[in-house]
GROMACS .gro file of N, CA, C and O in nm:
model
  488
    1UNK      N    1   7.126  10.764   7.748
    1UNK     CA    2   6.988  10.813   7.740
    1UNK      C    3   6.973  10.943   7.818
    1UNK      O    4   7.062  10.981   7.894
    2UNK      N    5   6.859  11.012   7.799
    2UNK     CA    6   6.854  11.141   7.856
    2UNK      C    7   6.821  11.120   7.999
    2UNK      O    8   6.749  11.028   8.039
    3UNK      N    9   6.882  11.216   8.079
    3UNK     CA   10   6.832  11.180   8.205
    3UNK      C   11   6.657  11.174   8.288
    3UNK      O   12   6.628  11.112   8.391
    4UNK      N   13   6.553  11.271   8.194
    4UNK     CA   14   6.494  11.233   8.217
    4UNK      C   15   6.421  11.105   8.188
    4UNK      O   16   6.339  11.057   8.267
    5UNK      N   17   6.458  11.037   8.049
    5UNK     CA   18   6.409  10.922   8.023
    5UNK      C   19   6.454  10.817   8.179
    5UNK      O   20   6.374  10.757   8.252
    6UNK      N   21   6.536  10.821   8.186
    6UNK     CA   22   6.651  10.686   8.290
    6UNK      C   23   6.552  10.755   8.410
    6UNK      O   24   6.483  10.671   8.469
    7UNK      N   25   6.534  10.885   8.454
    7UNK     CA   26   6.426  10.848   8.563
    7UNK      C   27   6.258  10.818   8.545
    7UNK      O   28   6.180  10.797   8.639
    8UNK      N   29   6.222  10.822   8.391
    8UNK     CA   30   6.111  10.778   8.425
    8UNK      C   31   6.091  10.625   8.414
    8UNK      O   32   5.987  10.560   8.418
    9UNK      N   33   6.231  10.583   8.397
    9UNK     CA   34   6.236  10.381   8.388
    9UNK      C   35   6.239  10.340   8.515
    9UNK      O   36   6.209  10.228   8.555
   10UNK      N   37   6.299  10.482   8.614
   10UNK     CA   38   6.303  10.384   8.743
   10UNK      C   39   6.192  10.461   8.820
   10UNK      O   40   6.185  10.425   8.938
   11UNK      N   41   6.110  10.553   8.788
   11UNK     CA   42   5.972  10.557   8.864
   11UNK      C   43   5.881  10.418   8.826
   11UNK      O   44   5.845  10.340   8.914
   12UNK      N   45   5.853  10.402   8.696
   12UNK     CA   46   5.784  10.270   8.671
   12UNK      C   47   5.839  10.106   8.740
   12UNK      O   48   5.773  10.005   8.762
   13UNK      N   49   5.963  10.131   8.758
   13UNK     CA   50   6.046  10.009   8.799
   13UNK      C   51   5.969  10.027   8.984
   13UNK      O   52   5.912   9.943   9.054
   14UNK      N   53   6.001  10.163   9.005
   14UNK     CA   54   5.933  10.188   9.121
   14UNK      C   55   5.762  10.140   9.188
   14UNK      O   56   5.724  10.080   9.288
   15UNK      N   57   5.695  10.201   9.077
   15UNK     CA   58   5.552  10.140   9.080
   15UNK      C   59   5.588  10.017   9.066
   15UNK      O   60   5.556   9.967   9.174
   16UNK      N   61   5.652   9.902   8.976
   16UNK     CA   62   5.586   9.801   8.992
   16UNK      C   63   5.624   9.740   9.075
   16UNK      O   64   5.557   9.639   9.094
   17UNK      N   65   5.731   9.757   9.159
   17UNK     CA   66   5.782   9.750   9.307
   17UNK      C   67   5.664   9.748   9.386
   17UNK      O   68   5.610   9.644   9.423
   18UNK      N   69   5.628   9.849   9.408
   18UNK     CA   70   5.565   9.911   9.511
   18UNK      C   71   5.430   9.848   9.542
   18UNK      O   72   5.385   9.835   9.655
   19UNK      N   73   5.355   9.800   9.398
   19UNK     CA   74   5.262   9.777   9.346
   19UNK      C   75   5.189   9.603   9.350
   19UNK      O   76   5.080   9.546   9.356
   20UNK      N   77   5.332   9.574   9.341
   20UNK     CA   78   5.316   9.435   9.271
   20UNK      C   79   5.289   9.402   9.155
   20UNK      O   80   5.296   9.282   9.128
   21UNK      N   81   5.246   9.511   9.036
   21UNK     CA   82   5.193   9.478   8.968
   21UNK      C   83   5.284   9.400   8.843
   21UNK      O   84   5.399   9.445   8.842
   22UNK      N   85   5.263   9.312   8.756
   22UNK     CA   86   5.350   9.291   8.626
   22UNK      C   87   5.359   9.403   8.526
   22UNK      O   88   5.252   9.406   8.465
   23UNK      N   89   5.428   9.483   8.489
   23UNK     CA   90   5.470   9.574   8.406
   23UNK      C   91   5.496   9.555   8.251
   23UNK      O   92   5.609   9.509   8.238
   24UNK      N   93   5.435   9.574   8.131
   24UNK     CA   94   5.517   9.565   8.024
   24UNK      C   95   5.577   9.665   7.997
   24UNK      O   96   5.499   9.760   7.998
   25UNK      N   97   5.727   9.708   7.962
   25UNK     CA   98   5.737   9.840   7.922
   25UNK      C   99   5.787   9.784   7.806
   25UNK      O  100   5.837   9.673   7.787
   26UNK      N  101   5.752   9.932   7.685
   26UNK     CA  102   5.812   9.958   7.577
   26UNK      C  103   5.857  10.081   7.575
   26UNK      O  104   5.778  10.169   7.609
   27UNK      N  105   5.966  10.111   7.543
   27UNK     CA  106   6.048  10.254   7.503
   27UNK      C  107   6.045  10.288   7.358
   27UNK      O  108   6.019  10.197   7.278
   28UNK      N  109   6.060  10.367   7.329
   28UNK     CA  110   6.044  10.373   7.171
   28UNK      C  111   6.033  10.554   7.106
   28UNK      O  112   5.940  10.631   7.128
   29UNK      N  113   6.149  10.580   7.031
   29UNK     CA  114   6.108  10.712   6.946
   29UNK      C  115   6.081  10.667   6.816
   29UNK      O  116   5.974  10.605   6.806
   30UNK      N  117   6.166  10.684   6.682
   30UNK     CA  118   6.135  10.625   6.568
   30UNK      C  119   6.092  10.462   6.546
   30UNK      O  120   6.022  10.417   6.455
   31UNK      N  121   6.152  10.395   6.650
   31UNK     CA  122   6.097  10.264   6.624
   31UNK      C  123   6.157  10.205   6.820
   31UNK      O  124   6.221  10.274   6.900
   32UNK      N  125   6.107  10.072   6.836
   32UNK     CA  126   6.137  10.026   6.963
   32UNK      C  127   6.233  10.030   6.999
   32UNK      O  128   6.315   9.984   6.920
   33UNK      N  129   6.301  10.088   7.151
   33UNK     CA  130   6.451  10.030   7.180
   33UNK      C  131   6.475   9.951   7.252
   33UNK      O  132   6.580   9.887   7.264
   34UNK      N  133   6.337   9.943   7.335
   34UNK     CA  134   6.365   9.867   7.455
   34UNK      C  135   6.221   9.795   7.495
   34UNK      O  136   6.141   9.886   7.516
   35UNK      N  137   6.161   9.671   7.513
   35UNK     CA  138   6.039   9.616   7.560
   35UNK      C  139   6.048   9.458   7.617
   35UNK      O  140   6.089   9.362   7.551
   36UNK      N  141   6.007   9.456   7.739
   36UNK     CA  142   5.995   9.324   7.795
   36UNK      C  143   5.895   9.348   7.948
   36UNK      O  144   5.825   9.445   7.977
   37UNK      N  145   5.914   9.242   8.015
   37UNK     CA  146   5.826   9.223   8.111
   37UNK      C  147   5.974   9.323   8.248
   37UNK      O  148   6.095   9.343   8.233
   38UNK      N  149   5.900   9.349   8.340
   38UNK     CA  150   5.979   9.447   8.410
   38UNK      C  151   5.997   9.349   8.549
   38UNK      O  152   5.908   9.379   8.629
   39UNK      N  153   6.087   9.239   8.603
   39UNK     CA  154   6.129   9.150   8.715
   39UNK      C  155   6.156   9.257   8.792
   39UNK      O  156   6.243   9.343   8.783
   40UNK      N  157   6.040   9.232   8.895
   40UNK     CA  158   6.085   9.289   9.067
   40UNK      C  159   6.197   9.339   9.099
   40UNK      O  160   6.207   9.454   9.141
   41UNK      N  161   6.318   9.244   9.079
   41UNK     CA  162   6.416   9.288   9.140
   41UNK      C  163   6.506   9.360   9.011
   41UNK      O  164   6.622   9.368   9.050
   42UNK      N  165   6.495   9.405   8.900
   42UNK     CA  166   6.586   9.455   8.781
   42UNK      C  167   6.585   9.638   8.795
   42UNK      O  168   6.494   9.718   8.775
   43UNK      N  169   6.699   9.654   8.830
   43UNK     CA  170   6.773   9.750   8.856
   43UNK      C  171   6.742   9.887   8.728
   43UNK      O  172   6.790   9.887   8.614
   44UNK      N  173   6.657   9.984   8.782
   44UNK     CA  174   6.631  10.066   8.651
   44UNK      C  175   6.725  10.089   8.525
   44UNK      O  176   6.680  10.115   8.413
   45UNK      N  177   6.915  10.073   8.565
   45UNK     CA  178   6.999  10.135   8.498
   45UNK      C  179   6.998   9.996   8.404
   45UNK      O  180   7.045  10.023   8.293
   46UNK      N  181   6.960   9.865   8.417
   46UNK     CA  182   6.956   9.769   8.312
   46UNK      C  183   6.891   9.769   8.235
   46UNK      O  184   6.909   9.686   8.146
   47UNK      N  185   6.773   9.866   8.227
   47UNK     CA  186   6.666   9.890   8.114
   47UNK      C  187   6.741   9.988   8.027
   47UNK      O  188   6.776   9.975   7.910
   48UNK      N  189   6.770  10.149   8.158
   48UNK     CA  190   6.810  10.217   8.067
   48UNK      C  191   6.944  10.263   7.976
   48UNK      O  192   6.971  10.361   7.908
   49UNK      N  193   7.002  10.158   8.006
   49UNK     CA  194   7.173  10.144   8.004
   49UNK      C  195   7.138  10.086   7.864
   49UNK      O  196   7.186  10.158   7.775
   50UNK      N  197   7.097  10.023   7.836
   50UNK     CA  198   7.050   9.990   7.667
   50UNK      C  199   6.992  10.105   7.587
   50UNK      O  200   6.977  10.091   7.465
   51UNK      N  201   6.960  10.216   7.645
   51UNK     CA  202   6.920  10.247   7.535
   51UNK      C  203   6.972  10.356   7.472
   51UNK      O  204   7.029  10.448   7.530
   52UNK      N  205   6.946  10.344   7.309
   52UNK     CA  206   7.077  10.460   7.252
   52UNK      C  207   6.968  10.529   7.121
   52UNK      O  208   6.851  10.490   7.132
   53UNK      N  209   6.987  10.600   7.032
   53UNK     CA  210   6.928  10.681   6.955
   53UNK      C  211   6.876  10.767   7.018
   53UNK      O  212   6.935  10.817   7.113
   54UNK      N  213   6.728  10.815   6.975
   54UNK     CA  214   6.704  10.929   6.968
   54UNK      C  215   6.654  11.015   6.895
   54UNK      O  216   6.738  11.103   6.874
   55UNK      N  217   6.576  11.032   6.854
   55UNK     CA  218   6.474  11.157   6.778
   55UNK      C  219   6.380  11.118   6.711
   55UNK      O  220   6.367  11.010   6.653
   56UNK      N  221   6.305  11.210   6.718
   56UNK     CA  222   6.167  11.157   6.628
   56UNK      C  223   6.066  11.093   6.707
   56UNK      O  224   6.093  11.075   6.826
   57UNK      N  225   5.976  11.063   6.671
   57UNK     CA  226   5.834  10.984   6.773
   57UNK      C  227   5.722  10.928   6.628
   57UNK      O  228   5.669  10.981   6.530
   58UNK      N  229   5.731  10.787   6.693
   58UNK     CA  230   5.644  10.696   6.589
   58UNK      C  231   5.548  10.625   6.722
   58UNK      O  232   5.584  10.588   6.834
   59UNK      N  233   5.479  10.624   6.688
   59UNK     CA  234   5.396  10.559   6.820
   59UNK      C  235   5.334  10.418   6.755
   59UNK      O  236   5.263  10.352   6.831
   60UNK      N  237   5.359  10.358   6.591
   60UNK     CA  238   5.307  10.235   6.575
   60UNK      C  239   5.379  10.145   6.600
   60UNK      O  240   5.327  10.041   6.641
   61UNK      N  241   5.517  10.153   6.585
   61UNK     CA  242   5.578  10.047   6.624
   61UNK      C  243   5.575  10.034   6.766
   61UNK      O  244   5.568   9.917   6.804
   62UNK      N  245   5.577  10.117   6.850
   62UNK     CA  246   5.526  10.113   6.979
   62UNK      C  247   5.367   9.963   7.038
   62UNK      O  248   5.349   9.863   7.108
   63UNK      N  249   5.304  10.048   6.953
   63UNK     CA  250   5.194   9.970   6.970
   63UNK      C  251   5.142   9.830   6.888
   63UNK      O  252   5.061   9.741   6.916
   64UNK      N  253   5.247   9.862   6.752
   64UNK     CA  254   5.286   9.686   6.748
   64UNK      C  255   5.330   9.599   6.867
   64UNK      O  256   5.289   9.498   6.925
   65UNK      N  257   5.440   9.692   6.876
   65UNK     CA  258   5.513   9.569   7.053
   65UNK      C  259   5.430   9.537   7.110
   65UNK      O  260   5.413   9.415   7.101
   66UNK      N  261   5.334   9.607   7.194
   66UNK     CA  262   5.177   9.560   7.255
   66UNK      C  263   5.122   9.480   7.238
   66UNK      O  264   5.082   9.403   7.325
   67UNK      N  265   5.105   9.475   7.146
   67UNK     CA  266   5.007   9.376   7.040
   67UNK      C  267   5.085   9.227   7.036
   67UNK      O  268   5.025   9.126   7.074
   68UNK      N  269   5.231   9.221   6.985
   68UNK     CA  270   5.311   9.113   6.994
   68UNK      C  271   5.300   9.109   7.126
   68UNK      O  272   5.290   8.986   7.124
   69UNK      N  273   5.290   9.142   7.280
   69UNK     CA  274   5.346   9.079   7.366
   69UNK      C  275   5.227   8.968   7.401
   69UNK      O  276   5.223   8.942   7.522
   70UNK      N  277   5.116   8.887   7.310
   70UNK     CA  278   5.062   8.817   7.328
   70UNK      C  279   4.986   8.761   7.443
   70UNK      O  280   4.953   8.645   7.466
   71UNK      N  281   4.964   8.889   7.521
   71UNK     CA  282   4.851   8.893   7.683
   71UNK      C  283   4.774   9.034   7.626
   71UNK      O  284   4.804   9.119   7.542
   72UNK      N  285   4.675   9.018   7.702
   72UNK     CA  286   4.563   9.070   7.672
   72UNK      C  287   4.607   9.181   7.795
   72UNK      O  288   4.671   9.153   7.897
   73UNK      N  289   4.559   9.300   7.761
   73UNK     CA  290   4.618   9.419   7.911
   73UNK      C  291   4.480   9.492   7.948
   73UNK      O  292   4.408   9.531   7.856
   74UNK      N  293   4.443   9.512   8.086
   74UNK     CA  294   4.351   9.586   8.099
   74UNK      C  295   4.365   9.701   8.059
   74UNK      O  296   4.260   9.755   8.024
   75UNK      N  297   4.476   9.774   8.050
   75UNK     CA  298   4.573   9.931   8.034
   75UNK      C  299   4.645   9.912   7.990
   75UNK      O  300   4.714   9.814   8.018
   76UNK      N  301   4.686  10.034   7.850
   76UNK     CA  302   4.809  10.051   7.846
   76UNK      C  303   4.795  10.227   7.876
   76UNK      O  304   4.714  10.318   7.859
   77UNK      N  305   4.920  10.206   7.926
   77UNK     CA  306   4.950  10.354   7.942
   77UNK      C  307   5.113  10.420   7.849
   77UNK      O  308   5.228  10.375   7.844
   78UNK      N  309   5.060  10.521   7.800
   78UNK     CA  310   5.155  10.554   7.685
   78UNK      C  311   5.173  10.709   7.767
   78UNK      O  312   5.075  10.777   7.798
   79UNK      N  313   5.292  10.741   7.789
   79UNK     CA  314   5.393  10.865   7.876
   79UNK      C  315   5.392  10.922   7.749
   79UNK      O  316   5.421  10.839   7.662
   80UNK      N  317   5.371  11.029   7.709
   80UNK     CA  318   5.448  11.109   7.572
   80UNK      C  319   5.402  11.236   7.571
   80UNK      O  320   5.302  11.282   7.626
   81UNK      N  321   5.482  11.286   7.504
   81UNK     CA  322   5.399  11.512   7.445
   81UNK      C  323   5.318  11.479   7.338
   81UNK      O  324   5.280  11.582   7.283
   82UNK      N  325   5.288  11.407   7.299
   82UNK     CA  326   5.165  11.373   7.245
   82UNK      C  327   5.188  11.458   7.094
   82UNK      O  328   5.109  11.538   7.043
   83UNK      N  329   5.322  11.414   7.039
   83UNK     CA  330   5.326  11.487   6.967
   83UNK      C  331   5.430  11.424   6.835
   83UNK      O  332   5.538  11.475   6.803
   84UNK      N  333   5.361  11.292   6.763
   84UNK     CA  334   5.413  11.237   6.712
   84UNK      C  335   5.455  11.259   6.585
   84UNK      O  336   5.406  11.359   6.533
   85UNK      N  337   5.548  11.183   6.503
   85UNK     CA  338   5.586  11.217   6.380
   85UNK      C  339   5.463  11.149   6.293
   85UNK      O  340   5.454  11.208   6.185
   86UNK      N  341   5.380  11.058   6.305
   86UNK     CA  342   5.323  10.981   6.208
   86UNK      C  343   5.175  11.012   6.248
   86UNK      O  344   5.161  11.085   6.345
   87UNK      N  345   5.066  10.968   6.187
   87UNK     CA  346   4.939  10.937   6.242
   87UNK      C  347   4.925  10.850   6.362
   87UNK      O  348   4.976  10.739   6.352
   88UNK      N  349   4.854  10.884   6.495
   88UNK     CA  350   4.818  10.811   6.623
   88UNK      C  351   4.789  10.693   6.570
   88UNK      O  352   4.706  10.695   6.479
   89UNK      N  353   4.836  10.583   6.604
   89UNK     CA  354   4.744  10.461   6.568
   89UNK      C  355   4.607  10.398   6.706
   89UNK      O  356   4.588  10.423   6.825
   90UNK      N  357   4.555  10.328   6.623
   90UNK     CA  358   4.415  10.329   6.730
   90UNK      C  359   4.500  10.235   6.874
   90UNK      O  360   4.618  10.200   6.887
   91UNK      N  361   4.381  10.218   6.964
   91UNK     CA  362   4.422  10.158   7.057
   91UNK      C  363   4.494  10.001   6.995
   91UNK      O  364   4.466   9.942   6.891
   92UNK      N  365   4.606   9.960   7.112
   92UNK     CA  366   4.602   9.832   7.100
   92UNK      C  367   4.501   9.757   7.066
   92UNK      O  368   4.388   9.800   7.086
   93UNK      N  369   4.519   9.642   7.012
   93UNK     CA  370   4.389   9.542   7.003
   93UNK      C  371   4.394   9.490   7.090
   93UNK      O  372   4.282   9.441   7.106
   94UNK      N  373   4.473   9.457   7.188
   94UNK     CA  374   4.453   9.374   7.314
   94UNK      C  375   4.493   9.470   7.468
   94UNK      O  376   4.560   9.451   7.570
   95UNK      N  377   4.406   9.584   7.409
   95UNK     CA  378   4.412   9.656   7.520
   95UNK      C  379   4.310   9.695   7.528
   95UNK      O  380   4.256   9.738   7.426
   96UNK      N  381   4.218   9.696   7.689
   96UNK     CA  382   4.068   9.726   7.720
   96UNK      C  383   4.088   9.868   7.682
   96UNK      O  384   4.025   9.924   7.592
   97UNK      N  385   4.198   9.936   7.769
   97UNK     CA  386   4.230  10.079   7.811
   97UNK      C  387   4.360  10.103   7.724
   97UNK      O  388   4.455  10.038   7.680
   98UNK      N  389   4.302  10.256   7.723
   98UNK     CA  390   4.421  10.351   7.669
   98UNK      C  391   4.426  10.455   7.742
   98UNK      O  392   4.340  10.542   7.729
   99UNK      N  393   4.531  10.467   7.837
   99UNK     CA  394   4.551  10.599   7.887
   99UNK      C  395   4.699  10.690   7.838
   99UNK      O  396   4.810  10.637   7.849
  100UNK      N  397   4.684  10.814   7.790
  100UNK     CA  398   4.731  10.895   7.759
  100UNK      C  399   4.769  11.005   7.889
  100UNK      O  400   4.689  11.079   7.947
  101UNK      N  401   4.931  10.989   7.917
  101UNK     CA  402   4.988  11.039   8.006
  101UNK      C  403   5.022  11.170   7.895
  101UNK      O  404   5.038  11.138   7.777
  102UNK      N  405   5.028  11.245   7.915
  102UNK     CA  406   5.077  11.403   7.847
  102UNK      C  407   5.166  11.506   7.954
  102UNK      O  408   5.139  11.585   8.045
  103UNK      N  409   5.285  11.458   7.888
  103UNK     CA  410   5.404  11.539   7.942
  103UNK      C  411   5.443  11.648   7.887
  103UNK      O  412   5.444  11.666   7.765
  104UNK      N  413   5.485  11.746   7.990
  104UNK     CA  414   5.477  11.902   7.959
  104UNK      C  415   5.390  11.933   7.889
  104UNK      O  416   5.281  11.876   7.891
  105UNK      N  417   5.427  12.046   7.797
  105UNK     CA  418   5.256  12.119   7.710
  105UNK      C  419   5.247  12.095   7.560
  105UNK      O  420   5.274  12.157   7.457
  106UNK      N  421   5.185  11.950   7.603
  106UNK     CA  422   5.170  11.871   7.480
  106UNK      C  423   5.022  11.899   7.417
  106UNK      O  424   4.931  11.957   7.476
  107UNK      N  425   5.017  11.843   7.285
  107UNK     CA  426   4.918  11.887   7.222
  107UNK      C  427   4.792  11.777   7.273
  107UNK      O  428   4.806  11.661   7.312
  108UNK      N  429   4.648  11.867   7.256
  108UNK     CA  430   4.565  11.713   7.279
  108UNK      C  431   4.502  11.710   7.123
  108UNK      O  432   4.419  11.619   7.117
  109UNK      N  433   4.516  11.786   6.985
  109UNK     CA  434   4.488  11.775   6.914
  109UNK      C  435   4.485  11.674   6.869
  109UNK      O  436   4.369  11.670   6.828
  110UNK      N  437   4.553  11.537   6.832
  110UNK     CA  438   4.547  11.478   6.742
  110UNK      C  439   4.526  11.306   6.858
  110UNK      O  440   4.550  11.196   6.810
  111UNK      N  441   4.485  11.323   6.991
  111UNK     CA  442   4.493  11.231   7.097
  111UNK      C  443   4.351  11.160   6.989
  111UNK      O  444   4.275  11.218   6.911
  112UNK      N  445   4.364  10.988   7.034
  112UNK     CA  446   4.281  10.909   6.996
  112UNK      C  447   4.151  10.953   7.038
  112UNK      O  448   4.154  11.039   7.127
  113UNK      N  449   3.987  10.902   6.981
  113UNK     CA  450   3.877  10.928   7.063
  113UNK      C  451   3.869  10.893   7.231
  113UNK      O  452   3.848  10.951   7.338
  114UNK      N  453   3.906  10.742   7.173
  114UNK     CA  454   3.873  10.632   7.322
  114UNK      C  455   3.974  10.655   7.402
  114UNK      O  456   3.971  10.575   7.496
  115UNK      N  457   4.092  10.752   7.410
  115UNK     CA  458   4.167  10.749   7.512
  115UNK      C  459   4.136  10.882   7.609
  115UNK      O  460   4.105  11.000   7.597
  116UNK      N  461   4.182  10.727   7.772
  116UNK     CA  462   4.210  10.911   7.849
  116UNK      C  463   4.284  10.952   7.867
  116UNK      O  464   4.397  10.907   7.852
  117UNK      N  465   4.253  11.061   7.909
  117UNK     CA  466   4.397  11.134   7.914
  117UNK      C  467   4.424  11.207   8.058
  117UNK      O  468   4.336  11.244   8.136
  118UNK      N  469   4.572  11.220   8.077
  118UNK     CA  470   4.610  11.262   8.243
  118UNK      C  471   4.711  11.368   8.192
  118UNK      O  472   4.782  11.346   8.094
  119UNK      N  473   4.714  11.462   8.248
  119UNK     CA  474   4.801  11.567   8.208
  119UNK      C  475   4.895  11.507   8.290
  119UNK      O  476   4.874  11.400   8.348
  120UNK      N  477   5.026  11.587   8.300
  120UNK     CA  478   5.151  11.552   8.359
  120UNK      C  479   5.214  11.646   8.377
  120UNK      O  480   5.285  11.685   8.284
  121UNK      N  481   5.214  11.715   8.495
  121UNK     CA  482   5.363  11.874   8.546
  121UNK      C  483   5.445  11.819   8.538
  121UNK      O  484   5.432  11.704   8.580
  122UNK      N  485   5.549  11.848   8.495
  122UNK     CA  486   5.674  11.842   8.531
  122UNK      C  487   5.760  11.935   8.573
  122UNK      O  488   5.875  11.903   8.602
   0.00000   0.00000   0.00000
């Protein structure tokens, strides 16, 4: 995986460290590569050591996974350039929140109504 992907698995691995909080992550360009619940003690390189492909950006199968992980989320937060191959799909259905992380100089053209959004320097 690219190196920045593998560090942004272990900043989140980090927050939910740090945090306590339960984590769902999903990874995903053309379709999912990687999604489960994120255990305290699981070592960032075991998330990202799985993952292989590469190109393209679909954000529904993404937000299918969401939807299948069968808990209701106050947030989801979706990391991306906001700059997908397909039509945005609406929020999760079992998500209160949608926050839109926007990495580097991504577009906000085509961002959902109901989401917010956080820019992101890198």
């Amino acid at each position: 995986p690219s190196a920045s992907l593998a560090r942004s698995v272990a900043e989140v691995v980090a927050i939910s460290a740090a945090s306590k909080v339960k984590i769902y992550l999903v990874i995903h360009d053309t379709r999912v590569r990687w999604q489960g619940w994120l255990r305290t003690n699981v070592r960032p390189s075991e998330v990202s050591s799985r993952l292989t492909g590469r190109g393209g950006t679909q954000f529904a199968p993404a937000y299918a996974a969401v939807e299948g992980g069968a808990k209701k989320f106050d947030a989801v937060v979706h990391l991306t350039d906001g700059e997908p191959c397909d039509p945005w799909p609406p929020r999760p259905k079992n998500a209160r929140h949608l926050v839109v992380a926007l990495l580097g100089c991504a577009s906000r053209r085509l961002l959902p109504d109901d989401a917010t959004v956080v820019e992101v320097v890198l």
